[in-house]
């Protein structure tokens, strides 16, 4: 899961829990509060009723006097003395029977009251909810049990309304939370994404670029700085390695030159026997083989430098034709037929010297690793912004697991064989490097025992860097 | 002909000196740039073999300085760096030619002779051996005063052998000279034979008396007349 998703999820979860707790508290308070209010009202009513009962003489008329009090008639009231004898009952209590629990607590009771009996505003189903509470009240040295009730029709609807309001508010806040946290997470992570893509680009192309540092010295600034430092070190060690190869190859050239001149001079000494002469000659060949290796190494290290690319317009067809011509004797010797099927005047903007080098290496390989009497085919497609070339040759081919390794430096499929060909195992690695240097790529496919095909793709204008 | 060799590698310096002295040149060697300039101001030379990487003062700077001071001695740059920039810079500063290490003796002799001839009289552009003449400037070849048509590669082989008259030139060195070092001279040297066969036919030398084969090594044009 992406960090953006995770942040959104966590922020949303925290928000949901918070607003859920808030809603529950509000819900509880809002639903309990009216009942507390009613309960205290009922308590007042109970006390008033007891006071009235105590103050009046105990006969039936006084009872009706209480009954005449309009105030008392709004409530359901029953008063019992300590002998469980009913001493007072309001008119409503006379008409409706309410079950009472003996606990000294307020509760809601729903009963069916036909409208014909008493109209308390009940709906058609004739069910009505009462808030009821029993009280134990002592007055004038006597103990009374007062049961009081009040119809609270409509309060349930209020609660339902409250719940739906809370639900709407709750889901609304969840939606806002998700949206806000998603946007905020995106905004926080955007610079990280930018740093990432920049780092990738630097990694792919050139180590000499750096991530630009932002203005505020925040965590991202530190990250960019750390990455830049890492690139510095990488570039330093890469450059040192390249420099080392360049210096080492360079330093090797002068002693090789000295030895070469010595061998060539020695071959001409008059008093040498033929066998000594041949020995010297073969030593010279070893030396020159070493020189080719040194040269290839020097080329490879120099090829890493982009500044060595000078772009000009090249006619690839003509270039292939020219090289094929130069390699003519090699082709004739093995009776290999080369078919140049490149479009006429195939244009490419690239470094001519390096392209030449690449084509020579490719064709040379196609000849070396070919059958006697085999075939080579060069094909090309010119697209809008790139040129793709295919070099096909018959021959023993390369095993699948070695297809990518043939581009590695010093990798040879068959050591003894290619030494006999004079290869140093650097040819294809040079090909790939030249392609990459131009912003392109080189890949190989092969059918063992049948053929090999090298694909080279080169961008047309990606070579504007000089 | 006086040649000054400037290189900081004493082994190479000794090797070059011996080889050129053997070819009857008057040779002087120095190992750094300042000494080279001193030498050039003191005496007149016909040719300077100048290495690029030198202590005290590098080869390009020596070249610039001597051209600025009006010393027009021919310069053959020697360098271990194969880089094109060096080559271009050297030629821009007025070098006559350029040789990348490690060069062959035959290549060195051919370049030295070619430069010295160019610097001298135009008659010197003619190379001769037996009944063959080669004009290196107009690239005309004649056999017993009759013109002979050669392909560029055949011409290159003949010219190279004539520059190295009386010396064996290996097939490898010939291949390196004809095809350049971009091609694998080991592979190409096998195809010198093909061109050699055509060249001999055109020079009416099927028997190989003019261009002789030295078995296992290469070819030689022997001619007593200088």
XYZ file of C-alpha atoms in Angstrom:
692
model
C 0.000 0.000 0.000
C 1.298 3.429 -0.851
C 2.223 5.838 1.914
C -0.412 8.223 0.619
C -3.065 5.561 1.163
C -1.691 4.709 4.571
C -1.696 8.313 5.750
C -5.240 8.761 4.473
C -6.329 5.601 6.222
C -4.754 6.441 9.572
C -5.902 10.053 9.628
C -9.402 8.983 8.631
C -9.489 6.220 11.248
C -8.389 8.613 14.000
C -10.947 11.185 12.825
C -13.735 8.619 12.671
C -13.037 7.387 16.179
C -12.905 10.940 17.562
C -16.127 12.045 15.937
C -17.796 8.758 16.878
C -16.981 9.321 20.558
C -18.109 12.934 20.255
C -21.373 11.916 18.606
C -22.081 9.269 21.238
C -21.520 11.720 24.081
C -23.715 14.314 22.412
C -26.347 11.695 21.673
C -26.347 10.430 25.238
C -26.503 13.905 26.715
C -29.199 15.092 24.345
C -31.396 12.037 24.902
C -30.939 11.792 28.669
C -31.290 15.458 29.490
C -35.027 15.848 28.655
C -35.864 12.821 30.794
C -33.934 14.202 33.744
C -35.880 17.393 33.267
C -39.174 15.501 33.176
C -38.135 13.394 36.187
C -37.533 16.522 38.257
C -40.862 17.854 37.030
C -42.479 14.600 38.146
C -40.763 14.938 41.536
C -42.229 18.436 41.961
C -45.630 17.147 40.965
C -45.361 14.260 43.453
C -44.388 16.556 46.324
C -47.128 19.014 45.463
C -49.665 16.224 45.269
C -48.598 14.767 48.654
C -48.724 18.250 50.187
C -52.267 18.675 48.921
C -53.301 15.267 50.222
C -51.792 15.874 53.671
C -53.157 19.385 54.076
C -56.713 18.460 53.220
C -59.058 16.512 55.550
C -59.434 12.897 54.580
C -62.784 12.693 52.886
C -64.054 12.164 49.435
C -64.767 15.814 48.691
C -61.283 16.879 49.380
C -60.170 14.235 46.932
C -62.307 15.659 44.247
C -60.899 19.067 45.074
C -57.528 17.792 44.243
C -59.012 16.271 41.171
C -60.377 19.650 40.206
C -56.897 21.114 40.088
C -56.203 21.442 36.372
C -52.548 21.289 37.057
C -52.799 17.869 38.632
C -54.995 16.577 35.828
C -52.148 16.842 33.315
C -50.413 13.984 35.104
C -51.026 10.415 35.884
C -50.850 10.268 39.704
C -51.509 7.564 42.304
C -50.747 8.090 45.960
C -50.650 5.220 48.443
C -50.222 5.482 52.184
C -48.003 3.167 54.261
C -50.792 0.581 54.315
C -50.775 0.348 50.516
C -54.116 2.047 50.481
C -54.831 4.287 47.556
C -55.392 7.771 48.913
C -55.419 9.705 45.679
C -55.751 9.032 42.011
C -55.833 11.593 39.211
C -58.429 11.341 36.489
C -55.876 10.040 33.982
C -54.793 7.351 36.441
C -58.371 6.279 36.697
C -58.642 5.742 32.943
C -55.217 4.340 32.089
C -53.424 1.519 33.790
C -49.648 1.869 33.964
C -47.354 -0.914 35.160
C -44.854 0.298 37.744
C -41.564 -1.206 38.652
C -40.806 -0.858 42.306
C -37.482 0.772 41.779
C -37.065 4.387 42.653
C -36.087 5.303 39.078
C -37.650 6.993 36.095
C -38.521 4.841 33.118
C -40.475 4.913 29.879
C -43.574 2.844 29.539
C -45.562 2.356 26.357
C -49.223 1.422 26.657
C -52.224 1.200 24.382
C -54.714 3.881 25.146
C -57.811 3.996 22.948
C -58.548 7.506 21.848
C -62.126 7.101 22.889
C -61.030 6.762 26.473
C -58.788 9.769 26.617
C -57.154 11.867 23.934
C -53.573 12.465 24.810
C -52.488 13.317 21.271
C -51.721 9.719 20.423
C -51.502 8.675 16.809
C -53.727 6.200 15.072
C -52.016 3.116 16.520
C -53.194 4.431 19.900
C -49.954 3.635 21.601
C -48.515 6.273 23.846
C -45.349 6.528 25.880
C -45.363 7.679 29.486
C -42.445 8.782 31.552
C -43.105 7.253 34.939
C -41.340 7.455 38.287
C -42.267 6.300 41.785
C -41.428 8.489 44.772
C -41.373 7.745 48.507
C -42.326 10.913 50.306
C -42.802 11.440 54.037
C -44.984 14.283 55.167
C -46.759 15.000 58.430
C -45.185 11.876 59.958
C -46.705 9.652 57.321
C -45.076 7.660 54.527
C -46.528 7.895 51.025
C -45.744 6.077 47.825
C -46.440 8.363 44.895
C -46.518 7.051 41.387
C -46.347 9.815 38.789
C -46.476 9.613 35.015
C -46.521 12.032 32.122
C -47.322 11.348 28.506
C -44.244 12.201 26.477
C -45.543 11.597 22.988
C -43.212 13.088 20.311
C -40.015 12.786 22.304
C -39.133 9.530 20.484
C -39.421 11.342 17.193
C -37.099 14.019 18.465
C -34.558 11.331 19.342
C -34.880 9.729 15.909
C -34.360 13.128 14.345
C -31.333 13.650 16.516
C -29.887 10.305 15.493
C -30.333 11.027 11.819
C -28.826 14.490 12.239
C -25.856 12.987 14.009
C -25.509 10.297 11.351
C -25.514 12.891 8.589
C -23.004 15.018 10.465
C -20.886 11.970 11.189
C -20.772 10.652 7.632
C -20.209 14.181 6.351
C -17.241 14.645 8.621
C -15.860 11.239 7.577
C -16.079 12.243 3.925
C -14.379 15.550 4.621
C -11.703 13.736 6.635
C -10.971 11.289 3.833
C -10.820 14.040 1.242
C -8.723 16.393 3.360
C -6.281 13.745 4.521
C -5.924 12.433 0.958
C -5.199 15.897 -0.364
C -2.870 16.757 2.512
C -1.021 13.457 2.174
C -0.681 14.113 -1.552
C 0.686 17.576 -0.921
C 3.152 16.317 1.658
C 4.305 13.466 -0.549
C 4.476 15.403 -3.802
C 7.991 16.734 -3.207
C 9.080 13.196 -2.298
C 7.745 11.983 -5.632
C 9.627 14.760 -7.372
C 12.825 13.872 -5.544
C 12.287 10.247 -6.476
C 11.836 10.891 -10.185
C 14.806 13.240 -10.224
C 16.978 10.701 -8.442
C 15.872 8.092 -10.977
C 16.746 10.379 -13.837
C 20.151 11.131 -12.360
C 20.699 7.429 -11.845
C 19.744 6.593 -15.427
C 21.458 9.334 -17.298
C 24.231 11.299 -15.770
C 25.725 11.361 -12.346
C 26.729 14.979 -12.634
C 23.241 16.355 -12.048
C 21.863 17.092 -8.575
C 18.460 17.466 -6.929
C 17.704 21.169 -6.482
C 17.325 22.051 -2.777
C 14.081 23.678 -1.626
C 13.910 26.973 0.237
C 12.673 25.717 3.597
C 15.103 23.621 5.584
C 12.623 20.825 6.300
C 12.935 17.040 6.251
C 12.736 16.989 2.449
C 15.610 19.425 2.273
C 17.608 17.021 4.424
C 16.591 14.092 2.214
C 17.613 15.890 -0.968
C 20.859 16.901 0.639
C 21.585 13.348 1.743
C 20.822 12.020 -1.756
C 23.026 14.657 -3.330
C 25.849 13.713 -1.011
C 25.375 10.104 -2.029
C 25.518 11.082 -5.708
C 28.671 13.069 -4.991
C 30.332 10.017 -3.539
C 29.086 7.789 -6.353
C 30.283 10.176 -8.985
C 33.596 10.530 -7.220
C 34.218 6.797 -7.110
C 32.933 6.298 -10.669
C 35.163 9.047 -11.925
C 38.091 7.649 -10.018
C 37.492 4.225 -11.474
C 37.251 5.610 -14.980
C 40.243 7.804 -14.387
C 42.158 4.816 -13.115
C 41.341 2.740 -16.185
C 42.238 5.646 -18.445
C 45.489 6.331 -16.634
C 46.475 2.698 -16.391
C 45.778 2.047 -20.083
C 47.579 5.227 -20.967
C 50.604 4.354 -18.881
C 50.710 0.905 -20.472
C 50.968 2.316 -23.966
C 54.481 3.683 -23.760
C 56.080 0.436 -22.525
C 54.099 -1.467 -25.154
C 55.405 0.947 -27.778
C 58.956 0.382 -26.553
C 58.572 -3.382 -26.635
C 56.967 -3.291 -30.045
C 59.806 -1.302 -31.522
C 62.265 -3.679 -29.898
C 60.584 -6.764 -31.348
C 60.418 -5.235 -34.777
C 64.014 -4.225 -34.623
C 65.060 -7.645 -33.367
C 63.267 -9.440 -36.191
C 65.657 -7.734 -38.594
C 68.832 -8.839 -36.839
C 70.846 -10.701 -39.422
C 72.339 -13.301 -37.124
C 69.012 -14.665 -35.854
C 68.023 -18.218 -36.646
C 64.631 -18.701 -38.308
C 63.137 -20.296 -35.203
C 64.230 -17.341 -33.065
C 62.814 -14.959 -35.590
C 59.480 -16.748 -35.540
C 59.510 -16.773 -31.759
C 60.058 -13.030 -31.695
C 57.320 -12.577 -34.249
C 54.842 -14.541 -32.155
C 55.863 -12.592 -29.033
C 55.149 -9.468 -31.003
C 51.692 -10.748 -31.813
C 51.014 -11.382 -28.129
C 52.129 -7.879 -27.374
C 49.882 -6.430 -30.054
C 46.967 -8.434 -28.735
C 47.628 -6.912 -25.351
C 47.713 -3.523 -26.981
C 44.300 -4.045 -28.514
C 42.978 -4.879 -25.090
C 44.497 -1.762 -23.602
C 43.078 0.282 -26.447
C 39.611 -1.184 -25.953
C 39.808 -0.417 -22.229
C 40.840 3.122 -22.948
C 37.980 3.449 -25.413
C 35.508 2.106 -22.881
C 36.633 4.544 -20.214
C 36.574 7.414 -22.678
C 33.138 6.383 -23.907
C 31.614 7.071 -20.525
C 32.202 10.719 -21.064
C 29.223 12.326 -22.719
C 31.209 15.335 -23.744
C 33.000 13.154 -26.266
C 29.811 12.875 -28.336
C 29.761 15.163 -31.343
C 26.498 14.968 -33.205
C 26.308 15.247 -36.946
C 24.059 13.895 -39.664
C 25.136 10.466 -40.854
C 23.942 8.383 -43.784
C 23.734 4.978 -42.100
C 23.271 3.105 -45.348
C 26.418 4.607 -46.838
C 28.327 3.942 -43.624
C 27.305 0.276 -43.535
C 28.140 -0.028 -47.221
C 31.576 1.453 -46.634
C 32.350 -0.824 -43.695
C 31.032 -3.884 -45.510
C 33.365 -2.979 -48.323
C 36.324 -2.742 -45.958
C 35.416 -6.065 -44.429
C 34.993 -7.549 -47.909
C 37.965 -9.899 -47.732
C 36.758 -11.279 -44.390
C 33.370 -11.990 -45.936
C 34.875 -13.577 -49.034
C 37.174 -15.780 -46.989
C 34.208 -17.338 -45.200
C 31.928 -17.109 -48.252
C 29.430 -15.127 -46.201
C 26.884 -13.047 -48.082
C 25.991 -9.720 -46.507
C 22.676 -8.074 -47.383
C 22.398 -4.428 -46.556
C 18.639 -3.817 -46.491
C 18.782 -0.386 -44.862
C 16.569 2.231 -46.533
C 18.475 4.456 -48.958
C 19.904 7.546 -47.316
C 18.894 6.495 -43.834
C 19.671 9.558 -41.762
C 20.745 9.575 -38.149
C 22.010 12.371 -35.958
C 24.851 10.833 -33.989
C 28.591 10.782 -33.452
C 30.051 9.466 -36.682
C 33.271 8.067 -35.274
C 31.404 6.155 -32.585
C 28.712 4.897 -34.956
C 31.449 3.661 -37.243
C 33.067 1.938 -34.321
C 29.784 0.342 -33.333
C 28.947 -0.865 -36.845
C 32.439 -2.301 -37.328
C 32.145 -4.191 -34.052
C 28.696 -5.510 -34.934
C 29.605 -6.627 -38.435
C 32.930 -8.013 -37.292
C 31.096 -10.115 -34.719
C 28.553 -11.203 -37.302
C 31.397 -12.483 -39.449
C 33.432 -14.041 -36.649
C 30.565 -15.977 -35.149
C 29.095 -17.172 -38.412
C 29.121 -20.397 -40.409
C 31.216 -20.850 -43.482
C 28.887 -19.793 -46.298
C 26.514 -18.093 -43.854
C 24.483 -14.947 -44.138
C 24.331 -11.486 -42.602
C 21.380 -9.151 -42.917
C 21.266 -5.536 -41.845
C 17.805 -4.039 -41.608
C 16.572 -0.719 -40.333
C 13.400 1.181 -39.639
C 13.276 4.936 -39.483
C 10.655 6.240 -37.068
C 9.715 9.770 -36.150
C 12.220 10.182 -33.364
C 14.351 7.075 -33.447
C 16.106 4.637 -35.694
C 16.095 0.920 -35.007
C 18.643 -1.361 -36.598
C 18.738 -5.143 -36.736
C 21.855 -7.174 -37.400
C 21.015 -10.754 -38.227
C 23.563 -13.456 -38.772
C 23.518 -17.217 -39.114
C 25.874 -19.043 -36.814
C 26.187 -21.082 -33.628
C 24.298 -18.453 -31.627
C 24.228 -17.791 -27.916
C 22.472 -19.678 -25.110
C 19.428 -17.934 -23.593
C 21.019 -17.427 -20.192
C 24.012 -15.755 -21.781
C 22.099 -13.290 -23.956
C 22.503 -10.353 -21.638
C 25.947 -11.256 -20.410
C 27.493 -10.989 -23.852
C 27.285 -7.213 -23.418
C 29.375 -7.383 -20.270
C 32.997 -6.419 -20.361
C 35.386 -9.338 -20.858
C 32.544 -11.800 -21.261
C 33.096 -14.356 -23.946
C 30.809 -17.209 -24.752
C 33.621 -19.455 -25.749
C 37.028 -18.343 -24.566
C 39.330 -20.373 -26.737
C 37.234 -19.758 -29.812
C 37.138 -16.014 -29.610
C 40.807 -15.795 -28.736
C 41.442 -17.548 -31.981
C 39.393 -14.771 -33.563
C 41.443 -12.146 -31.787
C 38.518 -10.837 -29.754
C 39.051 -9.328 -26.360
C 35.494 -9.741 -25.108
C 34.970 -6.010 -25.275
C 33.344 -5.684 -28.688
C 29.693 -5.955 -27.714
C 30.244 -4.064 -24.514
C 31.516 -1.197 -26.659
C 28.447 -1.546 -28.874
C 26.103 -1.239 -25.922
C 28.055 1.601 -24.419
C 27.979 3.585 -27.640
C 24.233 2.982 -27.946
C 23.608 4.008 -24.332
C 25.825 7.047 -24.719
C 23.530 8.140 -27.531
C 20.491 7.541 -25.325
C 19.646 4.269 -27.057
C 19.985 0.584 -26.260
C 21.343 -2.664 -27.646
C 19.797 -6.091 -27.084
C 20.354 -9.559 -28.469
C 18.193 -12.538 -29.294
C 19.418 -15.863 -30.529
C 18.441 -19.364 -31.501
C 21.243 -21.669 -30.498
C 22.739 -23.497 -33.419
C 20.908 -21.300 -35.925
C 21.153 -17.537 -35.698
C 21.806 -14.405 -33.680
C 20.093 -11.036 -33.963
C 21.272 -7.811 -32.380
C 18.818 -4.915 -32.084
C 20.094 -1.398 -31.705
C 17.713 1.479 -31.092
C 19.047 5.014 -31.336
C 17.037 8.167 -30.683
C 17.108 10.682 -33.482
C 17.338 13.872 -31.507
C 18.187 12.610 -28.043
C 21.763 13.192 -29.049
C 21.497 16.948 -28.815
C 23.700 16.775 -25.740
C 27.231 17.386 -26.912
C 68.905 14.837 -41.865
C 68.738 15.835 -38.216
C 65.973 14.580 -35.989
C 65.176 15.617 -32.413
C 63.255 13.070 -30.336
C 61.386 14.322 -27.262
C 59.915 11.721 -24.910
C 60.096 11.252 -21.162
C 60.284 7.470 -21.361
C 63.974 6.678 -21.541
C 63.487 3.133 -22.832
C 61.380 4.318 -25.728
C 63.779 7.172 -26.331
C 66.691 4.735 -26.594
C 64.719 2.425 -28.855
C 63.750 5.251 -31.222
C 67.262 6.639 -31.253
C 68.812 3.264 -32.153
C 66.264 2.618 -34.910
C 66.670 6.039 -36.536
C 70.449 6.084 -36.202
C 70.475 2.752 -38.003
C 68.561 4.473 -40.819
C 71.439 6.967 -41.059
C 69.674 9.882 -39.432
C 71.486 12.299 -37.148
C 69.557 11.914 -33.905
C 69.455 13.881 -30.675
C 67.217 12.943 -27.723
C 65.814 15.006 -24.846
C 63.387 13.989 -22.098
C 61.406 17.116 -21.253
C 59.713 20.074 -22.899
C 62.045 22.822 -21.693
C 65.123 20.911 -22.879
C 63.404 20.390 -26.235
C 62.860 24.131 -26.679
C 66.466 24.870 -25.658
C 67.668 22.385 -28.214
C 65.427 23.779 -30.962
C 66.619 27.340 -30.326
C 70.291 26.239 -30.344
C 70.420 24.092 -33.476
C 68.518 23.545 -36.670
C 66.604 20.297 -37.043
C 64.721 18.823 -39.972
C 62.179 16.977 -37.860
C 61.004 16.761 -34.237
C 59.332 13.640 -32.855
C 57.334 15.212 -30.046
C 55.510 13.334 -27.303
C 52.454 15.129 -25.896
C 52.749 14.106 -22.253
C 56.000 15.591 -21.059
C 57.352 16.895 -17.762
C 58.097 20.639 -17.356
C 56.223 21.647 -20.488
C 53.871 19.458 -22.493
C 54.271 18.711 -26.172
C 51.445 20.946 -27.375
C 52.909 23.888 -25.524
C 56.371 23.191 -26.947
C 54.828 23.108 -30.414
C 52.977 26.379 -29.834
C 56.069 28.057 -28.481
C 58.325 26.990 -31.349
C 55.797 28.053 -33.992
C 55.425 31.408 -32.233
C 59.186 31.854 -32.308
C 59.265 31.172 -36.033
C 60.844 27.722 -35.879
C 59.323 25.887 -38.841
C 60.857 22.493 -38.240
C 58.469 19.665 -39.204
C 56.780 18.053 -36.208
C 55.528 14.488 -35.852
C 53.447 14.219 -32.668
C 53.682 11.006 -30.665
C 51.052 10.263 -28.081
C 49.705 7.540 -25.912
C 46.359 9.234 -25.902
C 44.372 8.141 -28.910
C 41.885 10.908 -28.339
C 40.736 12.800 -31.369
C 40.968 16.111 -29.501
C 44.702 15.678 -29.070
C 45.106 14.930 -32.716
C 43.068 17.917 -33.793
C 44.809 20.221 -31.329
C 48.226 19.019 -32.485
C 47.435 19.553 -36.142
C 45.868 22.932 -35.347
C 49.058 24.086 -33.670
C 50.987 23.209 -36.787
C 52.104 19.609 -36.360
C 52.743 17.809 -39.655
C 51.505 14.410 -38.619
C 50.426 12.326 -35.700
C 51.307 8.830 -34.465
C 49.505 6.980 -31.686
C 51.552 4.680 -29.466
C 52.333 1.900 -29.922
C 53.222 2.479 -33.557
C 55.204 0.088 -35.676
C 58.729 0.822 -36.776
C 57.629 0.621 -40.408
C 54.860 3.147 -39.778
C 57.326 5.485 -38.081
C 59.818 5.237 -40.941
C 57.101 5.780 -43.535
C 55.807 8.876 -41.738
C 59.273 10.274 -41.122
C 60.259 9.836 -44.769
C 56.991 11.201 -46.012
C 57.320 14.327 -43.851
C 60.955 14.882 -44.774
C 60.159 14.526 -48.464
C 57.236 16.897 -48.248
C 59.359 19.441 -46.438
C 62.041 19.168 -49.111
C 62.022 19.281 -52.893
C 58.986 18.160 -54.897
C 61.200 15.732 -56.847
C 61.519 13.893 -53.574
C 57.885 12.889 -53.771
C 58.940 10.129 -56.188
C 59.699 6.699 -54.697
C 61.617 4.237 -56.875
C 62.432 0.559 -56.798
C 63.663 -1.448 -59.777
C 61.449 -0.378 -62.678
C 58.647 0.993 -60.527
C 58.119 4.655 -59.705
C 55.503 5.932 -57.314
C 54.637 9.595 -57.068
C 53.316 9.987 -53.534
C 51.886 13.404 -54.316
C 49.949 12.723 -57.525
C 49.537 9.047 -56.601
C 50.722 7.975 -60.068
C 52.405 4.585 -60.449
C 54.450 3.563 -63.487
C 56.117 0.320 -64.506
C 58.886 0.785 -67.079
C 57.438 4.272 -67.733
C 53.978 2.768 -68.402
C 51.197 3.944 -66.065
C 49.668 1.285 -63.820
C 46.154 1.563 -62.329
C 46.081 0.558 -58.662
C 43.211 0.494 -56.182
C 43.669 2.766 -53.127
C 44.553 -0.257 -50.971
C 47.102 -1.585 -53.438
C 48.651 1.853 -53.696
C 48.781 2.111 -49.925
C 50.580 -1.249 -49.658
C 53.113 -0.433 -52.395
C 53.858 3.034 -51.027
C 54.323 1.657 -47.519
C 56.714 -1.046 -48.707
C 58.706 1.527 -50.692
C 58.997 3.825 -47.689
C 60.411 0.790 -45.889
C 62.640 -0.303 -48.735
C 65.054 -3.079 -47.802
C 63.184 -3.797 -44.578
C 60.773 -6.629 -43.933
C 57.273 -5.344 -43.237
C 55.017 -7.774 -41.410
C 51.576 -8.489 -42.754
C 50.136 -7.323 -39.462
C 51.842 -3.946 -39.764
C 50.687 -3.667 -43.364
C 47.107 -4.440 -42.325
C 47.303 -1.904 -39.532
C 48.543 0.689 -41.996
C 46.002 -0.094 -44.712
C 42.863 -0.577 -42.603
C 43.644 1.547 -39.576
C 43.308 0.377 -36.017
C 39.517 0.366 -35.925
C 39.573 -2.944 -37.719
C 41.162 -5.935 -36.101
C 44.574 -6.150 -37.786
C 44.843 -9.811 -36.741
C 41.812 -10.652 -38.820
C 42.653 -8.262 -41.622
C 46.265 -9.339 -42.012
C 45.027 -12.563 -43.585
C 43.655 -10.505 -46.441
C 46.782 -8.635 -47.295
C 47.554 -11.703 -49.439
C 44.527 -11.078 -51.660
C 45.589 -7.527 -52.363
C 49.193 -8.594 -52.736
C 48.264 -11.075 -55.430
C 46.448 -8.372 -57.441
C 49.256 -5.893 -56.876
C 51.901 -8.327 -58.118
C 49.816 -9.141 -61.190
C 49.512 -5.459 -62.068
C 53.239 -4.961 -61.554
C 54.044 -8.016 -63.720
C 55.613 -9.564 -60.652
C 53.721 -12.825 -60.353
C 56.948 -14.563 -59.369
C 57.429 -12.216 -56.429
C 60.852 -10.909 -57.432
C 60.055 -7.239 -56.859
C 57.898 -7.690 -53.806
C 59.417 -10.650 -52.047
C 57.642 -12.799 -49.534
C 59.438 -13.469 -46.258
C 57.864 -16.648 -44.996
C 56.076 -16.385 -41.685
C 56.768 -12.662 -41.409
C 55.720 -10.501 -44.332
C 57.031 -8.731 -47.430
C 60.057 -6.796 -48.524
C 61.093 -4.718 -51.553
C 64.831 -4.996 -51.962
C 66.658 -2.512 -54.102
C 70.353 -1.769 -53.892
C 70.050 1.614 -55.649
C 69.197 4.419 -53.228
